[in-house]
CSV table of C-alpha atoms in Angstrom, one decimal:
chain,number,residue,atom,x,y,z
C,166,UNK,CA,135.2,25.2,224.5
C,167,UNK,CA,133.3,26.4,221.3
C,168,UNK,CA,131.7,29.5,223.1
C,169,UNK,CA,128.5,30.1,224.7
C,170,UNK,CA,126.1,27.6,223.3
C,171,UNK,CA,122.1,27.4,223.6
C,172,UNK,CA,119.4,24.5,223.4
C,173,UNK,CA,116.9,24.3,221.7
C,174,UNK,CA,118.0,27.1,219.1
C,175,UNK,CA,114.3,27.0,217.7
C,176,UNK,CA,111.2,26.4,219.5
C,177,UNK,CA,107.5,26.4,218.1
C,178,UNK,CA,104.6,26.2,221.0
C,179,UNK,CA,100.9,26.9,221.4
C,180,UNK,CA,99.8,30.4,223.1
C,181,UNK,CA,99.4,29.5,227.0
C,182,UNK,CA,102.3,27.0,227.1
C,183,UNK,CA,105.3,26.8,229.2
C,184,UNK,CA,108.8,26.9,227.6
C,185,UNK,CA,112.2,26.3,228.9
C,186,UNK,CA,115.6,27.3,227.4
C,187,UNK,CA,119.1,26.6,228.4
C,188,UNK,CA,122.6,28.2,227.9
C,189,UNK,CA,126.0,27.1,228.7
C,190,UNK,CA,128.0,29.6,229.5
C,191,UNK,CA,132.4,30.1,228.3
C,192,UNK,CA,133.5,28.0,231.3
C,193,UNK,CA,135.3,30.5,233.4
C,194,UNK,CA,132.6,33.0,232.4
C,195,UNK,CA,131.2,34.1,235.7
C,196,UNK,CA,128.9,36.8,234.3
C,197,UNK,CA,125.6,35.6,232.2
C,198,UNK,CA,123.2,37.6,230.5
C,199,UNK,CA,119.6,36.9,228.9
C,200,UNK,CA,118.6,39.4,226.1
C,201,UNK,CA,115.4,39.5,223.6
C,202,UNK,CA,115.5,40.1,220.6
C,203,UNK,CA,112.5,41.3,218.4
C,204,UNK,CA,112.5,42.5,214.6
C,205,UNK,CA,113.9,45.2,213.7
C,206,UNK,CA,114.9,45.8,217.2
C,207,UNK,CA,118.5,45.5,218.9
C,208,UNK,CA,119.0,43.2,221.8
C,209,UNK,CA,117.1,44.1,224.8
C,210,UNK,CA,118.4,43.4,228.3
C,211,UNK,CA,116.3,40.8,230.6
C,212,UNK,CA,118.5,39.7,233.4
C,213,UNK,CA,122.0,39.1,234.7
C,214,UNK,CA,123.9,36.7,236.6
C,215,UNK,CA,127.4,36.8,238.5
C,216,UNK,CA,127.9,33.4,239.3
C,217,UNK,CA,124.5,32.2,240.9
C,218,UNK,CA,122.8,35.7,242.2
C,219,UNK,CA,120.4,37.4,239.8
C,220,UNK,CA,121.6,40.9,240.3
C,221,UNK,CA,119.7,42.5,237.6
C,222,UNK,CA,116.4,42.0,236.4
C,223,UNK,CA,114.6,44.6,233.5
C,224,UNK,CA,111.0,45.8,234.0
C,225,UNK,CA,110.6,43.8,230.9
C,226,UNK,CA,110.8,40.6,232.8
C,227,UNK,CA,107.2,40.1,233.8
C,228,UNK,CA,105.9,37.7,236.5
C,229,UNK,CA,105.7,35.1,234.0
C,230,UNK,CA,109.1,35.2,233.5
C,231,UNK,CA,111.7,33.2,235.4
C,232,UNK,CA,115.4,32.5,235.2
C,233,UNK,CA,117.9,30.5,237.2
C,234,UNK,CA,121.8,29.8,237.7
C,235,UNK,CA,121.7,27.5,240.1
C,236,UNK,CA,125.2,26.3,240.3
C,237,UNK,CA,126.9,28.9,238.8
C,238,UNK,CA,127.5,27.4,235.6
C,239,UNK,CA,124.7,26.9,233.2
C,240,UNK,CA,121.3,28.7,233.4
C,241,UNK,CA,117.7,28.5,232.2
C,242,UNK,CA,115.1,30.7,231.3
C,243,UNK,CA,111.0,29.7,231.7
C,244,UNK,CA,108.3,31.8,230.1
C,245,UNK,CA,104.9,30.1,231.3
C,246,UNK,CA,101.7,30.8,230.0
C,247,UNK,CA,103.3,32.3,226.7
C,248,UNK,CA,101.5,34.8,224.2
C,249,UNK,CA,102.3,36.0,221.3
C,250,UNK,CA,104.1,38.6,222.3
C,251,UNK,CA,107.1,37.2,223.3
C,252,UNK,CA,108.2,35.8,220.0
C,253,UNK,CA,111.7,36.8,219.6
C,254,UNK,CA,115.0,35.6,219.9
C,255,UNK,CA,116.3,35.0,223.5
C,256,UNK,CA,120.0,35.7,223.1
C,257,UNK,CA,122.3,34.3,226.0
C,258,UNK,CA,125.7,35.9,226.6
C,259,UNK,CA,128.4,35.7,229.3
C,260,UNK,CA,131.5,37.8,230.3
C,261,UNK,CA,134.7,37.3,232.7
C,262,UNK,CA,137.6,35.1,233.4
C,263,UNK,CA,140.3,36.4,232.6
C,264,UNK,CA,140.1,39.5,230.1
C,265,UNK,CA,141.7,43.3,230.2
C,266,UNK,CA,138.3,44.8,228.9
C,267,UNK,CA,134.5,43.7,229.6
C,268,UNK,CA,133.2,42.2,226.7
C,269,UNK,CA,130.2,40.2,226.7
C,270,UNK,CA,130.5,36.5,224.7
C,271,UNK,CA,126.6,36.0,222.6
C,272,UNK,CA,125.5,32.5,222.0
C,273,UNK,CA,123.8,31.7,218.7
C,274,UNK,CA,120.0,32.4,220.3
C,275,UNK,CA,116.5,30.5,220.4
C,276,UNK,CA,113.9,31.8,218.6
C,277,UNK,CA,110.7,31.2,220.1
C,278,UNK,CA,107.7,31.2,218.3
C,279,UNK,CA,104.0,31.3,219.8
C,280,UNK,CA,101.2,30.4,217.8
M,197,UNK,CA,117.0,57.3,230.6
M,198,UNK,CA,119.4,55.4,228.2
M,199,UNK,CA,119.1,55.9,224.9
M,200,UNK,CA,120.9,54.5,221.6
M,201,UNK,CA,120.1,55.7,218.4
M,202,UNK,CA,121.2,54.6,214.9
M,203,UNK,CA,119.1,56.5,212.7
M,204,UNK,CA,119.6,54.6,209.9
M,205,UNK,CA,118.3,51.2,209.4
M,206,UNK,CA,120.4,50.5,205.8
M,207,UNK,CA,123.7,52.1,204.7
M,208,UNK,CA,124.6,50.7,201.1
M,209,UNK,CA,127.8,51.9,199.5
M,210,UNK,CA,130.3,50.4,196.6
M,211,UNK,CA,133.3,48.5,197.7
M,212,UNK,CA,136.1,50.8,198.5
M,213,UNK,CA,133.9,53.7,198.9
M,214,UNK,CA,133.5,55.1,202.7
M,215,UNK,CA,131.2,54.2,205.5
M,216,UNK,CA,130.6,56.2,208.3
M,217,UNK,CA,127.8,54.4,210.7
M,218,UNK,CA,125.8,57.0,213.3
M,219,UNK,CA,125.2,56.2,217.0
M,220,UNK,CA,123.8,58.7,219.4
M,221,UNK,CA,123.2,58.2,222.8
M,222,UNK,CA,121.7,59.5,226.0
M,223,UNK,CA,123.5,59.1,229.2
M,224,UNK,CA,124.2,61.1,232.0
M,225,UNK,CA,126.9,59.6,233.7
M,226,UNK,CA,129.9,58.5,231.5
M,227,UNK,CA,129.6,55.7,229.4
M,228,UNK,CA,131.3,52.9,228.0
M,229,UNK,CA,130.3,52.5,224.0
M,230,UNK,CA,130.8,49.3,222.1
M,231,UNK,CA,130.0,48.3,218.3
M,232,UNK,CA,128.6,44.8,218.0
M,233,UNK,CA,128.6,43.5,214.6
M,234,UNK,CA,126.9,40.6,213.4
M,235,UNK,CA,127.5,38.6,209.7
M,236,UNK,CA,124.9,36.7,208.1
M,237,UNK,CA,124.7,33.7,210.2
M,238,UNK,CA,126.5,34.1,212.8
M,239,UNK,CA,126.3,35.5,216.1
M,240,UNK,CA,126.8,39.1,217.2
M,241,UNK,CA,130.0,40.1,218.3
M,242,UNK,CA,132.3,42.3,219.6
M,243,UNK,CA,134.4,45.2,216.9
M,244,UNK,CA,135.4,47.4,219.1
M,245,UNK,CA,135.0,49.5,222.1
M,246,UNK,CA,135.6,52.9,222.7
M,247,UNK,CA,137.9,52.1,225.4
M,248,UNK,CA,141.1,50.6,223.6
M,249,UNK,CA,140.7,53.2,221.1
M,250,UNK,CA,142.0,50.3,218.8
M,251,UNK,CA,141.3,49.6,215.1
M,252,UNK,CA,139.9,46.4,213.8
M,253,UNK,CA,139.5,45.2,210.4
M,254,UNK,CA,139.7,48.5,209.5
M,255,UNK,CA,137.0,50.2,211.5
M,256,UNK,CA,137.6,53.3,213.9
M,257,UNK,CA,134.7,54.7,216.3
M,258,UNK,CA,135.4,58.3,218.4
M,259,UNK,CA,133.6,58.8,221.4
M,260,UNK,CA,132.3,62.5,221.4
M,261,UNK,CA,131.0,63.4,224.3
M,262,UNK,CA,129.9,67.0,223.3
M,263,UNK,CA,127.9,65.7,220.8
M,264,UNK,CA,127.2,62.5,222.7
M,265,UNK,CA,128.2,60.1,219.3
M,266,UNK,CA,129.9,57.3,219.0
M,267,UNK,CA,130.2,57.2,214.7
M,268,UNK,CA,131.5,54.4,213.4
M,269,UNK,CA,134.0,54.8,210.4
M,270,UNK,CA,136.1,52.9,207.7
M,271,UNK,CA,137.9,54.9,204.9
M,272,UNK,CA,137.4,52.1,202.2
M,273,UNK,CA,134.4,49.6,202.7
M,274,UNK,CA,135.2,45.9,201.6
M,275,UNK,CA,132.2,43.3,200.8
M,276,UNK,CA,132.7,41.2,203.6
M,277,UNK,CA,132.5,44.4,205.9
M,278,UNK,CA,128.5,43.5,204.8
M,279,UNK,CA,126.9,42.9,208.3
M,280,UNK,CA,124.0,44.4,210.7
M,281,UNK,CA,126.1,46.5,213.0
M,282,UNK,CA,124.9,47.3,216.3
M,283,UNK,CA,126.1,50.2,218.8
M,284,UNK,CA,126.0,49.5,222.5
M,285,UNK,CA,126.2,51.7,225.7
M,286,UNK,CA,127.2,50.0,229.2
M,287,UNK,CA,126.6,52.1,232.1
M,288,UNK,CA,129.5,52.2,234.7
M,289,UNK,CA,128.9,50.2,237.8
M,290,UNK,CA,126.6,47.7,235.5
M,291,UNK,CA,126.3,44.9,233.7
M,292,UNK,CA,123.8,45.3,231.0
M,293,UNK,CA,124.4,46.8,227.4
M,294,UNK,CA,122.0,48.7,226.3
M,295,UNK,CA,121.4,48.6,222.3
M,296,UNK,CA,120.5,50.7,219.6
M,297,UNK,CA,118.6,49.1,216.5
M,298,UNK,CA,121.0,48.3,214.6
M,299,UNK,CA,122.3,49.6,210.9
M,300,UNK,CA,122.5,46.7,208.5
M,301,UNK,CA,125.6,47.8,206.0
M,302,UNK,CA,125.1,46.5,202.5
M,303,UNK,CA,128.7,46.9,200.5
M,304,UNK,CA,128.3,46.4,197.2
M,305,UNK,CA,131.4,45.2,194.2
């Protein structure tokens, strides 16, 4: 297990498509987190998993906005009908197993740009 | 409302000099605090939490909760202590972190 890995780690689409991104989680991670990440900004929270329940979900996660965990193991996050705005980086990170302190595992990101 | 504040966005010091990043927060309740750090190309990543009270490569962070800070220190900087350095706040009872925006430390020979 190399960490938490995402796909595609860049994507480049038109304004008004839909986009799809997938992380793999550390395997007896339980926990998974979506962040964005603009410039200059830190990490902002989206949503959170524990196993396959979303139990939280930021304002920032608008309608057009979707993510799943449908077994419990790897998740994917949809942003249809994009704009401009939401070029960023989408980080994915997960947490659990078997570990004295909470510490949350970051993949490497996808950076999604809308043109 | 949650807050994290680094106030500033580039520290640059000579090697062996020392650093001393800011974080601030907001919180009501009793947070945990957490310094991210991430190196050029690569992904960000755990230094330490306020927790374990622990040093790492050098690094020590105090929480203060009279002053509400969480100031990230190392008496003698090193080059590859070069990095965008990120402090974090996780409210008890949740998941999420919530992150300031980040200090990017340039060390210099």
């Amino acid at each position: 297990d190399t960490g938490v890995s995402q796909d595609p780690r860049h994507k480049i689409t038109k304004r008004g498509q839909n986009v799809t991104f997938r992380c793999d989680p550390i395997s007896e991670h339980n926990r998974l987190y979506w962040y964005r990440q603009t410039l200059g900004q830190g990490p902002e929270f989206l949503t959170y998993f524990q196993n396959e329940a979303q139990l939280e979900k930021s304002r920032l996660l608008s309608d057009r906005f979707s993510a799943e965990r449908p077994k419990g193991s790897f998740s994917t996050l949809e942003i249809q009908r994009t704009e401009q705005g939401d070029s960023a980086m989408y980080l994915c990170a997960s947490s659990g197993g078997v570990t004295l302190y909470y510490e949350q595992y970051f993949g490497p990101g996808t950076r999604l740009t809308v043109t | 409302a949650q807050r994290v504040t680094q106030p500033e966005k580039l520290l640059s010091v000579f090697k062996g000099a020392p650093v001393e990043l800011k974080c601030n927060y907001s919180y009501s309740g009793s947070p945990e605090l957490f310094w991210y750090v991430q190196y050029s190309r690569q992904r960000l990543q755990l230094l330490l939490r306020h927790i374990s009270r622990e040093s790492i490569k050098g690094f020590t962070a105090d929480l203060n909760k009279g002053e509400t800070s969480f100031h990230l220190k190392k008496p003698f900087a090193q080059e590859e202590d070069s990095a965008m350095y990120y402090c974090a706040l996780k409210n008890t009872g949740f998941q999420k972190l919530v992150f300031g925006t980040g200090t990017r430390l340039l060390v210099s020979p």
